[in-house]
PDB file of C-alpha atoms in Angstrom:
ATOM      1  CA  MET A  19     -36.994  32.520 -22.028  1.00 60.00           C
ATOM      2  CA  ARG A  20     -35.603  35.186 -23.478  1.00 74.00           C
ATOM      3  CA  ALA A  21     -36.790  37.374 -20.581  1.00 73.00           C
ATOM      4  CA  ALA A  22     -34.953  35.297 -17.956  1.00 75.00           C
ATOM      5  CA  ARG A  23     -31.772  34.916 -19.872  1.00 82.00           C
ATOM      6  CA  LEU A  24     -31.152  38.873 -19.749  1.00 85.00           C
ATOM      7  CA  ILE A  25     -31.840  38.931 -16.540  1.00 81.00           C
ATOM      8  CA  LYS A  26     -29.038  36.357 -15.749  1.00 83.00           C
ATOM      9  CA  MET A  27     -26.919  38.355 -18.019  1.00 86.00           C
ATOM     10  CA  VAL A  28     -27.640  41.187 -16.910  1.00 85.00           C
ATOM     11  CA  LEU A  29     -26.779  39.266 -13.125  1.00 81.00           C
ATOM     12  CA  LEU A  30     -23.321  38.026 -14.362  1.00 84.00           C
ATOM     13  CA  LEU A  31     -22.167  41.547 -15.448  1.00 85.00           C
ATOM     14  CA  GLN A  32     -22.759  43.245 -12.290  1.00 81.00           C
ATOM     15  CA  SER A  33     -21.163  40.623 -10.279  1.00 76.00           C
ATOM     16  CA  ARG A  34     -17.673  40.924 -12.685  1.00 79.00           C
ATOM     17  CA  PRO A  35     -15.579  43.402 -13.851  1.00 79.00           C
ATOM     18  CA  SER A  36     -15.657  42.197 -18.177  1.00 84.00           C
ATOM     19  CA  MET A  37     -17.004  39.309 -19.626  1.00 88.00           C
ATOM     20  CA  THR A  38     -16.387  37.913 -23.321  1.00 89.00           C
ATOM     21  CA  ALA A  39     -19.002  36.740 -25.493  1.00 88.00           C
ATOM     22  CA  ALA A  40     -17.638  33.795 -25.156  1.00 89.00           C
ATOM     23  CA  GLU A  41     -18.186  33.709 -21.677  1.00 89.00           C
ATOM     24  CA  LEU A  42     -21.325  34.276 -21.518  1.00 90.00           C
ATOM     25  CA  ALA A  43     -22.527  31.959 -24.821  1.00 90.00           C
ATOM     26  CA  GLY A  44     -21.217  29.347 -21.735  1.00 89.00           C
ATOM     27  CA  GLU A  45     -23.000  30.520 -18.651  1.00 87.00           C
ATOM     28  CA  LEU A  46     -26.043  31.526 -20.804  1.00 88.00           C
ATOM     29  CA  GLU A  47     -25.919  28.322 -23.234  1.00 87.00           C
ATOM     30  CA  VAL A  48     -26.172  30.608 -26.000  1.00 89.00           C
ATOM     31  CA  SER A  49     -24.367  31.080 -29.515  1.00 90.00           C
ATOM     32  CA  GLU A  50     -21.847  34.018 -29.001  1.00 89.00           C
ATOM     33  CA  ARG A  51     -24.462  35.750 -31.592  1.00 89.00           C
ATOM     34  CA  THR A  52     -27.251  34.943 -28.857  1.00 91.00           C
ATOM     35  CA  VAL A  53     -25.206  37.493 -26.812  1.00 90.00           C
ATOM     36  CA  THR A  54     -23.863  40.024 -29.354  1.00 90.00           C
ATOM     37  CA  ARG A  55     -28.142  40.279 -29.920  1.00 89.00           C
ATOM     38  CA  ASP A  56     -29.033  40.416 -26.012  1.00 90.00           C
ATOM     39  CA  ALA A  57     -26.975  42.856 -25.154  1.00 89.00           C
ATOM     40  CA  GLN A  58     -28.167  45.071 -28.333  1.00 89.00           C
ATOM     41  CA  ALA A  59     -31.640  44.159 -26.588  1.00 87.00           C
ATOM     42  CA  LEU A  60     -30.825  44.826 -23.009  1.00 87.00           C
ATOM     43  CA  SER A  61     -28.738  48.575 -24.714  1.00 86.00           C
ATOM     44  CA  GLU A  62     -32.001  49.391 -26.467  1.00 84.00           C
ATOM     45  CA  ALA A  63     -33.900  48.676 -22.826  1.00 82.00           C
ATOM     46  CA  GLY A  64     -31.579  51.646 -20.853  1.00 83.00           C
ATOM     47  CA  VAL A  65     -29.243  48.934 -19.044  1.00 85.00           C
ATOM     48  CA  PRO A  66     -26.216  50.538 -19.451  1.00 88.00           C
ATOM     49  CA  VAL A  67     -24.252  47.500 -21.384  1.00 89.00           C
ATOM     50  CA  TYR A  68     -21.189  48.241 -23.367  1.00 86.00           C
ATOM     51  CA  ALA A  69     -19.302  46.595 -25.687  1.00 85.00           C
ATOM     52  CA  ASP A  70     -15.193  46.677 -25.745  1.00 81.00           C
ATOM     53  CA  ARG A  71     -13.965  45.699 -29.435  1.00 75.00           C
ATOM     54  CA  GLY A  72     -10.318  44.115 -30.201  1.00 65.00           C
ATOM     55  CA  ARG A  73      -9.002  39.978 -29.654  1.00 65.00           C
ATOM     56  CA  ILE A  74      -8.982  40.942 -25.585  1.00 64.00           C
ATOM     57  CA  GLY A  75     -12.685  42.955 -25.470  1.00 71.00           C
ATOM     58  CA  GLY A  76     -16.059  41.873 -24.017  1.00 86.00           C
ATOM     59  CA  TYR A  77     -19.238  42.942 -22.390  1.00 89.00           C
ATOM     60  CA  ARG A  78     -19.294  45.046 -19.500  1.00 87.00           C
ATOM     61  CA  LEU A  79     -21.798  47.399 -17.104  1.00 86.00           C
ATOM     62  CA  VAL A  80     -20.756  51.503 -16.762  1.00 84.00           C
ATOM     63  CA  GLY A  81     -22.172  53.999 -14.580  1.00 73.00           C
ATOM     64  CA  GLY A  82     -22.135  51.898 -11.473  1.00 72.00           C
ATOM     65  CA  TYR A  83     -25.067  50.133 -12.715  1.00 76.00           C
ATOM     66  CA  ARG A  84     -27.107  47.514 -10.087  1.00 72.00           C
ATOM     67  CA  THR A  85     -30.138  45.811 -10.248  1.00 69.00           C
ATOM     68  CA  ARG A  86     -32.546  45.046  -7.478  1.00 64.00           C
ATOM     69  CA  LEU A  87     -34.168  41.717  -6.439  1.00 57.00           C
ATOM     70  CA  THR A  88     -37.642  42.881  -7.304  1.00 57.00           C
ATOM     71  CA  GLY A  89     -37.781  41.281 -10.378  1.00 63.00           C
ATOM     72  CA  LEU A  90     -37.013  37.673  -8.444  1.00 63.00           C
ATOM     73  CA  ALA A  91     -40.288  34.969  -9.511  1.00 67.00           C
ATOM     74  CA  ARG A  92     -41.416  33.301  -6.361  1.00 69.00           C
ATOM     75  CA  GLY A  93     -39.722  29.658  -7.197  1.00 68.00           C
ATOM     76  CA  GLU A  94     -36.456  31.909  -6.951  1.00 65.00           C
ATOM     77  CA  ALA A  95     -37.091  33.929  -3.931  1.00 66.00           C
ATOM     78  CA  GLU A  96     -38.043  30.657  -1.836  1.00 61.00           C
ATOM     79  CA  ALA A  97     -34.614  28.929  -3.929  1.00 63.00           C
ATOM     80  CA  LEU A  98     -32.586  31.756  -2.346  1.00 61.00           C
ATOM     81  CA  PHE A  99     -33.529  30.734   1.409  1.00 64.00           C
ATOM     82  CA  LEU A 100     -32.970  27.173   1.051  1.00 60.00           C
ATOM     83  CA  SER A 101     -29.354  27.421  -0.106  1.00 60.00           C
ATOM     84  CA  GLY A 102     -28.275  27.809   3.285  1.00 60.00           C
ATOM     85  CA  VAL A 103     -27.398  25.378   5.817  1.00 65.00           C
ATOM     86  CA  PRO A 104     -28.368  26.955   9.644  1.00 68.00           C
ATOM     87  CA  GLY A 105     -26.699  23.795  11.775  1.00 70.00           C
ATOM     88  CA  ALA A 106     -23.263  24.242   9.291  1.00 72.00           C
ATOM     89  CA  LEU A 107     -23.463  28.284   9.533  1.00 71.00           C
ATOM     90  CA  ARG A 108     -23.786  27.536  13.703  1.00 74.00           C
ATOM     91  CA  GLU A 109     -20.688  25.492  13.792  1.00 76.00           C
ATOM     92  CA  MET A 110     -18.773  27.559  11.597  1.00 76.00           C
ATOM     93  CA  GLY A 111     -19.567  31.064  13.956  1.00 76.00           C
ATOM     94  CA  LEU A 112     -21.447  32.444  11.136  1.00 73.00           C
ATOM     95  CA  GLU A 113     -25.004  32.041  11.533  1.00 71.00           C
ATOM     96  CA  ASP A 114     -25.253  36.353  12.966  1.00 71.00           C
ATOM     97  CA  ALA A 115     -23.920  37.385   9.816  1.00 70.00           C
ATOM     98  CA  ALA A 116     -26.122  34.401   7.712  1.00 70.00           C
ATOM     99  CA  SER A 117     -29.207  36.034   9.591  1.00 69.00           C
ATOM    100  CA  ALA A 118     -28.484  39.624   8.398  1.00 67.00           C
ATOM    101  CA  ALA A 119     -27.438  39.027   5.332  1.00 69.00           C
ATOM    102  CA  ARG A 120     -31.157  36.933   5.024  1.00 69.00           C
ATOM    103  CA  LEU A 121     -32.629  40.383   6.401  1.00 66.00           C
ATOM    104  CA  LYS A 122     -31.111  42.296   4.327  1.00 68.00           C
ATOM    105  CA  VAL A 123     -32.613  40.563   0.853  1.00 69.00           C
ATOM    106  CA  SER A 124     -36.107  39.979   2.405  1.00 70.00           C
ATOM    107  CA  ALA A 125     -35.509  43.676   3.028  1.00 66.00           C
ATOM    108  CA  ALA A 126     -34.960  44.254  -0.923  1.00 66.00           C
ATOM    109  CA  LEU A 127     -37.550  41.682  -1.841  1.00 67.00           C
ATOM    110  CA  SER A 128     -40.759  43.181  -3.020  1.00 67.00           C
ATOM    111  CA  PRO A 129     -44.669  42.817  -0.887  1.00 70.00           C
ATOM    112  CA  SER A 130     -45.617  39.926  -2.431  1.00 70.00           C
ATOM    113  CA  LEU A 131     -42.209  38.041  -1.871  1.00 69.00           C
ATOM    114  CA  ARG A 132     -41.214  38.704   1.399  1.00 69.00           C
ATOM    115  CA  ASP A 133     -43.075  35.402   3.006  1.00 74.00           C
ATOM    116  CA  ALA A 134     -40.406  33.233   1.043  1.00 71.00           C
ATOM    117  CA  PRO A 135     -38.400  32.812   3.729  1.00 70.00           C
ATOM    118  CA  ARG A 136     -41.113  31.842   6.050  1.00 71.00           C
ATOM    119  CA  THR A 137     -42.758  29.272   2.945  1.00 71.00           C
ATOM    120  CA  ALA A 138     -39.480  27.785   2.605  1.00 69.00           C
ATOM    121  CA  ALA A 139     -38.644  27.016   6.389  1.00 69.00           C
ATOM    122  CA  GLN A 140     -42.113  25.422   6.325  1.00 69.00           C
ATOM    123  CA  ARG A 141     -40.978  22.935   3.193  1.00 71.00           C
ATOM    124  CA  PHE A 142     -37.324  22.016   3.272  1.00 71.00           C
ATOM    125  CA  HIS A 143     -34.329  21.596   6.642  1.00 70.00           C
ATOM    126  CA  LEU A 144     -31.751  19.952   6.078  1.00 69.00           C
ATOM    127  CA  ASP A 145     -30.282  17.360   8.898  1.00 71.00           C
ATOM    128  CA  ALA A 146     -26.760  16.428   7.923  1.00 70.00           C
ATOM    129  CA  PRO A 147     -25.513  13.850  10.331  1.00 71.00           C
ATOM    130  CA  ASN A 148     -27.077  10.031  10.231  1.00 72.00           C
ATOM    131  CA  TRP A 149     -28.782   8.455  12.687  1.00 73.00           C
ATOM    132  CA  PHE A 150     -27.703   7.613  15.921  1.00 69.00           C
ATOM    133  CA  HIS A 151     -24.708  10.136  15.867  1.00 70.00           C
ATOM    134  CA  GLU A 152     -24.885  12.743  17.779  1.00 69.00           C
ATOM    135  CA  PRO A 153     -23.509  15.450  16.370  1.00 67.00           C
ATOM    136  CA  ASP A 154     -19.763  16.677  17.869  1.00 74.00           C
ATOM    137  CA  THR A 155     -18.685  19.847  16.455  1.00 79.00           C
ATOM    138  CA  PRO A 156     -14.611  19.971  16.607  1.00 86.00           C
ATOM    139  CA  GLY A 157     -14.033  23.337  18.580  1.00 87.00           C
ATOM    140  CA  LEU A 158     -11.355  24.352  16.534  1.00 91.00           C
ATOM    141  CA  LEU A 159     -13.791  24.923  13.598  1.00 90.00           C
ATOM    142  CA  PRO A 160     -14.172  28.422  13.582  1.00 90.00           C
ATOM    143  CA  ALA A 161     -10.817  29.213  13.894  1.00 91.00           C
ATOM    144  CA  VAL A 162     -10.314  26.697  10.388  1.00 92.00           C
ATOM    145  CA  ALA A 163     -13.488  28.477   8.976  1.00 89.00           C
ATOM    146  CA  ASP A 164     -11.700  31.921   9.203  1.00 90.00           C
ATOM    147  CA  ALA A 165      -8.668  30.969   8.276  1.00 92.00           C
ATOM    148  CA  VAL A 166     -10.568  29.491   4.966  1.00 91.00           C
ATOM    149  CA  TRP A 167     -12.777  32.582   4.436  1.00 87.00           C
ATOM    150  CA  ASP A 168     -10.329  35.008   4.489  1.00 89.00           C
ATOM    151  CA  ASP A 169      -7.664  32.543   2.835  1.00 91.00           C
ATOM    152  CA  ARG A 170      -4.769  32.541   5.533  1.00 92.00           C
ATOM    153  CA  ARG A 171      -2.077  30.320   5.791  1.00 93.00           C
ATOM    154  CA  VAL A 172      -2.036  28.154   9.705  1.00 95.00           C
ATOM    155  CA  THR A 173       0.153  26.235  11.367  1.00 94.00           C
ATOM    156  CA  ALA A 174      -1.535  22.794  12.424  1.00 94.00           C
ATOM    157  CA  ARG A 175      -0.950  20.043  14.842  1.00 94.00           C
ATOM    158  CA  TYR A 176      -2.539  16.899  13.453  1.00 91.00           C
ATOM    159  CA  ARG A 177      -2.938  13.294  15.443  1.00 90.00           C
ATOM    160  CA  ARG A 178      -1.934  10.831  13.100  1.00 83.00           C
ATOM    161  CA  ASP A 179      -0.708   7.205  13.507  1.00 76.00           C
ATOM    162  CA  GLY A 180      -1.151   7.445  17.200  1.00 76.00           C
ATOM    163  CA  GLY A 181       1.715  11.034  17.500  1.00 85.00           C
ATOM    164  CA  GLU A 182       0.974  14.377  16.176  1.00 90.00           C
ATOM    165  CA  VAL A 183       2.312  16.216  12.739  1.00 91.00           C
ATOM    166  CA  GLU A 184       2.588  20.098  12.491  1.00 92.00           C
ATOM    167  CA  ARG A 185       1.864  21.407   8.831  1.00 90.00           C
ATOM    168  CA  GLU A 186       1.936  24.969   7.668  1.00 93.00           C
ATOM    169  CA  LEU A 187      -1.320  24.427   5.065  1.00 94.00           C
ATOM    170  CA  GLU A 188      -3.358  26.679   2.561  1.00 94.00           C
ATOM    171  CA  PRO A 189      -7.131  26.307   3.790  1.00 94.00           C
ATOM    172  CA  TYR A 190      -9.034  25.941   0.784  1.00 93.00           C
ATOM    173  CA  GLY A 191     -12.518  25.250   1.592  1.00 91.00           C
ATOM    174  CA  LEU A 192     -14.623  22.443   3.659  1.00 90.00           C
ATOM    175  CA  VAL A 193     -16.734  19.725   2.795  1.00 90.00           C
ATOM    176  CA  LEU A 194     -19.341  18.188   5.869  1.00 86.00           C
ATOM    177  CA  LYS A 195     -19.441  14.706   4.777  1.00 85.00           C
ATOM    178  CA  ALA A 196     -21.829  12.827   6.869  1.00 78.00           C
ATOM    179  CA  GLY A 197     -22.022  14.861   9.965  1.00 81.00           C
ATOM    180  CA  VAL A 198     -18.171  14.997   9.802  1.00 85.00           C
ATOM    181  CA  TRP A 199     -16.062  18.357   9.065  1.00 89.00           C
ATOM    182  CA  TYR A 200     -12.965  17.616   6.837  1.00 92.00           C
ATOM    183  CA  LEU A 201     -11.129  20.110   5.270  1.00 93.00           C
ATOM    184  CA  CYS A 202      -9.013  20.784   1.996  1.00 93.00           C
ATOM    185  CA  ALA A 203      -6.097  22.168   2.166  1.00 94.00           C
ATOM    186  CA  ARG A 204      -2.344  22.596   0.354  1.00 92.00           C
ATOM    187  CA  VAL A 205       0.440  21.750   2.274  1.00 89.00           C
ATOM    188  CA  ALA A 206       2.688  25.107   2.192  1.00 84.00           C
ATOM    189  CA  GLY A 207       5.597  24.760  -0.741  1.00 78.00           C
ATOM    190  CA  GLN A 208       3.093  21.963  -2.685  1.00 80.00           C
ATOM    191  CA  GLY A 209       1.181  21.235  -4.760  1.00 77.00           C
ATOM    192  CA  SER A 210      -0.808  18.944  -4.000  1.00 83.00           C
ATOM    193  CA  PHE A 211      -4.056  18.748  -2.166  1.00 90.00           C
ATOM    194  CA  ARG A 212      -5.357  16.621   1.112  1.00 91.00           C
ATOM    195  CA  VAL A 213      -7.881  16.142   2.849  1.00 92.00           C
ATOM    196  CA  TYR A 214      -7.935  16.437   7.058  1.00 93.00           C
ATOM    197  CA  ARG A 215     -10.933  15.588   9.760  1.00 91.00           C
ATOM    198  CA  ILE A 216     -11.141  18.341  11.548  1.00 92.00           C
ATOM    199  CA  ASP A 217     -12.080  17.046  14.470  1.00 91.00           C
ATOM    200  CA  ARG A 218      -7.931  15.607  14.299  1.00 92.00           C
ATOM    201  CA  PHE A 219      -6.481  18.993  15.073  1.00 94.00           C
ATOM    202  CA  THR A 220      -5.226  19.565  18.152  1.00 94.00           C
ATOM    203  CA  ALA A 221      -4.071  22.982  17.556  1.00 95.00           C
ATOM    204  CA  VAL A 222      -4.460  25.229  14.666  1.00 94.00           C
ATOM    205  CA  GLU A 223      -3.111  28.987  14.311  1.00 93.00           C
ATOM    206  CA  ALA A 224      -4.186  31.408  11.702  1.00 91.00           C
ATOM    207  CA  GLY A 225      -0.601  33.892  10.424  1.00 87.00           C
ATOM    208  CA  ALA A 226      -0.663  36.946   8.922  1.00 87.00           C
ATOM    209  CA  GLU A 227      -0.007  36.114   5.057  1.00 85.00           C
ATOM    210  CA  ARG A 228      -2.855  35.391   2.881  1.00 90.00           C
ATOM    211  CA  PHE A 229      -1.624  32.922   0.132  1.00 91.00           C
ATOM    212  CA  GLU A 230      -3.063  32.892  -3.510  1.00 89.00           C
ATOM    213  CA  ARG A 231      -5.878  30.792  -4.363  1.00 88.00           C
ATOM    214  CA  ALA A 232      -5.741  28.441  -7.690  1.00 86.00           C
ATOM    215  CA  GLU A 233      -7.916  30.106  -9.845  1.00 83.00           C
ATOM    216  CA  ASP A 234      -8.606  25.834 -11.283  1.00 85.00           C
ATOM    217  CA  PHE A 235      -9.996  24.739  -7.930  1.00 88.00           C
ATOM    218  CA  ASP A 236     -13.097  23.395  -7.401  1.00 89.00           C
ATOM    219  CA  LEU A 237     -14.101  22.442  -4.361  1.00 90.00           C
ATOM    220  CA  PRO A 238     -17.051  20.223  -5.350  1.00 89.00           C
ATOM    221  CA  ALA A 239     -14.837  18.006  -8.046  1.00 90.00           C
ATOM    222  CA  PHE A 240     -12.125  17.888  -6.124  1.00 91.00           C
ATOM    223  CA  TRP A 241     -14.042  16.373  -3.381  1.00 91.00           C
ATOM    224  CA  GLU A 242     -16.083  14.094  -5.735  1.00 89.00           C
ATOM    225  CA  GLU A 243     -12.443  12.673  -6.986  1.00 89.00           C
ATOM    226  CA  ARG A 244     -11.187  12.023  -3.287  1.00 88.00           C
ATOM    227  CA  ALA A 245     -13.831  10.495  -2.227  1.00 86.00           C
ATOM    228  CA  GLU A 246     -14.407   7.944  -4.821  1.00 82.00           C
ATOM    229  CA  GLN A 247     -10.366   7.461  -5.026  1.00 84.00           C
ATOM    230  CA  PHE A 248     -11.165   6.538  -1.041  1.00 84.00           C
ATOM    231  CA  ALA A 249     -13.756   4.308  -1.785  1.00 78.00           C
ATOM    232  CA  ARG A 250     -11.911   2.389  -4.409  1.00 78.00           C
ATOM    233  CA  SER A 251      -8.673   2.428  -1.727  1.00 81.00           C
ATOM    234  CA  ILE A 252     -10.314   0.181   0.920  1.00 81.00           C
ATOM    235  CA  LEU A 253     -12.312  -2.226  -1.436  1.00 82.00           C
ATOM    236  CA  ARG A 254      -8.676  -5.080  -1.096  1.00 85.00           C
ATOM    237  CA  ALA A 255     -10.140  -7.922  -1.510  1.00 88.00           C
ATOM    238  CA  GLU A 256     -12.865 -10.269  -3.547  1.00 91.00           C
ATOM    239  CA  VAL A 257     -15.906 -12.340  -2.252  1.00 94.00           C
ATOM    240  CA  VAL A 258     -18.483 -14.289  -5.174  1.00 94.00           C
ATOM    241  CA  VAL A 259     -21.810 -14.622  -3.827  1.00 94.00           C
ATOM    242  CA  ARG A 260     -25.108 -15.883  -5.471  1.00 94.00           C
ATOM    243  CA  LEU A 261     -28.118 -13.402  -5.290  1.00 94.00           C
ATOM    244  CA  SER A 262     -31.775 -14.034  -5.143  1.00 94.00           C
ATOM    245  CA  ALA A 263     -33.573 -11.107  -7.341  1.00 92.00           C
ATOM    246  CA  GLU A 264     -34.631  -9.935  -3.720  1.00 93.00           C
ATOM    247  CA  GLY A 265     -30.757 -10.308  -2.657  1.00 93.00           C
ATOM    248  CA  ALA A 266     -29.892  -8.129  -5.935  1.00 92.00           C
ATOM    249  CA  ARG A 267     -32.021  -4.899  -5.132  1.00 93.00           C
ATOM    250  CA  ARG A 268     -31.161  -5.062  -1.531  1.00 93.00           C
ATOM    251  CA  LEU A 269     -26.788  -5.553  -2.660  1.00 93.00           C
ATOM    252  CA  PRO A 270     -26.927  -1.406  -2.452  1.00 90.00           C
ATOM    253  CA  TYR A 271     -27.966  -0.803   0.828  1.00 89.00           C
ATOM    254  CA  ALA A 272     -25.808  -3.276   2.264  1.00 89.00           C
ATOM    255  CA  VAL A 273     -22.827  -3.077   0.937  1.00 87.00           C
ATOM    256  CA  GLY A 274     -22.646   0.745  -0.513  1.00 80.00           C
ATOM    257  CA  ALA A 275     -23.938   1.836  -3.723  1.00 82.00           C
ATOM    258  CA  GLY A 276     -20.739   2.472  -6.298  1.00 81.00           C
ATOM    259  CA  ALA A 277     -19.186  -1.080  -5.606  1.00 84.00           C
ATOM    260  CA  ALA A 278     -22.856  -2.590  -5.830  1.00 88.00           C
ATOM    261  CA  ARG A 279     -23.748  -0.721  -9.416  1.00 88.00           C
ATOM    262  CA  GLU A 280     -20.444  -2.458 -10.624  1.00 87.00           C
ATOM    263  CA  ALA A 281     -20.720  -5.622  -9.221  1.00 90.00           C
ATOM    264  CA  LEU A 282     -24.188  -6.637 -10.751  1.00 91.00           C
ATOM    265  CA  ALA A 283     -23.088  -4.575 -13.591  1.00 90.00           C
ATOM    266  CA  ARG A 284     -20.429  -7.232 -14.341  1.00 90.00           C
ATOM    267  CA  ALA A 285     -22.618 -10.170 -13.774  1.00 89.00           C
ATOM    268  CA  GLY A 286     -23.818 -12.655 -16.230  1.00 83.00           C
ATOM    269  CA  GLU A 287     -27.128 -13.938 -17.196  1.00 87.00           C
ATOM    270  CA  PRO A 288     -29.453 -14.648 -13.888  1.00 88.00           C
ATOM    271  CA  GLU A 289     -29.927 -18.702 -13.618  1.00 87.00           C
ATOM    272  CA  GLU A 290     -32.584 -20.359 -15.063  1.00 83.00           C
ATOM    273  CA  GLY A 291     -36.005 -21.366 -12.884  1.00 81.00           C
ATOM    274  CA  ASP A 292     -34.751 -19.208  -9.720  1.00 83.00           C
ATOM    275  CA  GLY A 293     -33.263 -16.169 -11.098  1.00 88.00           C
ATOM    276  CA  TRP A 294     -30.189 -16.143  -8.872  1.00 94.00           C
ATOM    277  CA  VAL A 295     -27.130 -14.752 -10.097  1.00 94.00           C
ATOM    278  CA  THR A 296     -23.130 -15.061  -9.613  1.00 94.00           C
ATOM    279  CA  VAL A 297     -21.367 -11.584  -8.858  1.00 93.00           C
ATOM    280  CA  THR A 298     -18.089 -10.946  -7.724  1.00 94.00           C
ATOM    281  CA  LEU A 299     -18.176  -8.111  -5.586  1.00 92.00           C
ATOM    282  CA  PRO A 300     -15.271  -5.976  -3.959  1.00 90.00           C
ATOM    283  CA  VAL A 301     -14.983  -5.591   0.128  1.00 89.00           C
ATOM    284  CA  GLU A 302     -12.765  -4.215   2.481  1.00 87.00           C
ATOM    285  CA  SER A 303     -11.922  -7.450   4.324  1.00 88.00           C
ATOM    286  CA  GLU A 304     -13.684 -10.917   5.200  1.00 90.00           C
ATOM    287  CA  GLU A 305     -14.391  -9.598   8.798  1.00 90.00           C
ATOM    288  CA  VAL A 306     -16.713  -6.318   6.495  1.00 90.00           C
ATOM    289  CA  ALA A 307     -18.217  -8.426   4.146  1.00 91.00           C
ATOM    290  CA  HIS A 308     -19.117 -10.974   6.730  1.00 93.00           C
ATOM    291  CA  GLU A 309     -20.872  -8.126   8.386  1.00 91.00           C
ATOM    292  CA  GLN A 310     -22.232  -6.659   5.765  1.00 91.00           C
ATOM    293  CA  LEU A 311     -23.449  -9.516   3.568  1.00 93.00           C
ATOM    294  CA  ALA A 312     -25.092 -11.311   6.713  1.00 93.00           C
ATOM    295  CA  ALA A 313     -27.698  -8.526   6.659  1.00 92.00           C
ATOM    296  CA  LEU A 314     -29.352 -10.349   3.493  1.00 93.00           C
ATOM    297  CA  GLY A 315     -29.996 -13.163   5.371  1.00 92.00           C
ATOM    298  CA  ALA A 316     -30.963 -16.057   3.214  1.00 92.00           C
ATOM    299  CA  GLU A 317     -30.694 -13.662  -0.014  1.00 94.00           C
ATOM    300  CA  VAL A 318     -27.154 -14.314  -0.509  1.00 94.00           C
ATOM    301  CA  GLU A 319     -24.864 -17.284  -0.379  1.00 95.00           C
ATOM    302  CA  VAL A 320     -21.025 -16.745  -0.234  1.00 95.00           C
ATOM    303  CA  LEU A 321     -18.781 -19.496  -2.678  1.00 95.00           C
ATOM    304  CA  ALA A 322     -15.660 -17.800  -2.177  1.00 94.00           C
ATOM    305  CA  PRO A 323     -13.229 -17.697  -0.271  1.00 94.00           C
ATOM    306  CA  PRO A 324     -13.400 -20.516   1.253  1.00 94.00           C
ATOM    307  CA  SER A 325     -12.776 -19.258   4.499  1.00 94.00           C
ATOM    308  CA  LEU A 326     -15.575 -16.429   4.278  1.00 94.00           C
ATOM    309  CA  ARG A 327     -18.626 -19.668   3.183  1.00 95.00           C
ATOM    310  CA  GLU A 328     -17.236 -21.665   6.445  1.00 95.00           C
ATOM    311  CA  ARG A 329     -17.978 -18.399   8.425  1.00 93.00           C
ATOM    312  CA  PHE A 330     -22.002 -18.237   7.483  1.00 94.00           C
ATOM    313  CA  VAL A 331     -21.831 -22.156   7.864  1.00 94.00           C
ATOM    314  CA  ALA A 332     -20.729 -22.137  11.518  1.00 94.00           C
ATOM    315  CA  GLU A 333     -23.585 -19.264  11.951  1.00 92.00           C
ATOM    316  CA  ALA A 334     -26.161 -20.787  10.789  1.00 92.00           C
ATOM    317  CA  ALA A 335     -25.303 -23.885  12.753  1.00 93.00           C
ATOM    318  CA  ARG A 336     -25.597 -21.528  15.885  1.00 93.00           C
ATOM    319  CA  LEU A 337     -28.327 -20.334  14.752  1.00 91.00           C
ATOM    320  CA  ALA A 338     -30.623 -23.522  13.901  1.00 92.00           C
ATOM    321  CA  GLU A 339     -28.793 -24.493  17.251  1.00 92.00           C
ATOM    322  CA  LEU A 340     -30.505 -21.338  18.753  1.00 92.00           C
ATOM    323  CA  TYR A 341     -33.999 -21.401  17.552  1.00 91.00           C
ATOM    324  CA  GLY A 342     -33.852 -25.004  18.146  1.00 85.00           C
ATOM    325  CA  VAL A 343     -34.063 -26.180  14.115  1.00 75.00           C
TER     326      VAL A 343
END
């Protein structure tokens, strides 16, 4: 346990000019006193860890010290080769660079771990697009990806509301969601971040000017927050339904896991006898609710609004006539 922590401490210091005891303690999930003891142990082992004293002091490696990858365990080496997404790298135009990087890492591994790339590839493959959807790579994706990697402002034309708008953007990050590429960017001169579908760009031109990236921007956290906001924003109506135990189990697959979980959590106690439960469910619209809830068949009964209940009554009558009941 301590050996792994010491290795991680060296790698952290190798990746940054200097780190305070508090920063190291946070990364290593230990106390600052433990950081002090670990730094002393590394120094005694010949690793040139130097402590700068004072209010803004910290720890750093001296003499251009670099560790090698020969200390990787098999699980760590295999996990390293799982970090890439081949299809996404190819679509961004980074396949050659990623291949070269993997070759360099492979060459640095000890002989006993040289098969890590093959064993990892045999056990895991990521297929990002949804079923029955042919992946369609946006033609402007490589240009956008280059600007993201290089922190260059871009002038972009974007289809919106039947027309086109032009914006000067600071491209912060790319997200691949269910086979669709999105750009998280800040409009130049403004503080707000926005999300753009790459396939709606009609033109992208990178300028010579680089922008200064906000140090506190966290792409995964930003995307999670925006995705949750979007999911909530489209739920503008409510329906009241009764669900059997099987219907409650299948509800997350029909209407979305988040909305289903919240609705079921707010539901009352199951009815005596048959165990059905009454649920108030947020939905996008009556039309969408009809399509989604129809997948539950006889495991759901719509109680309100009356117009949606009438839709199901009419559909049940058509099915009865079709099957001659």
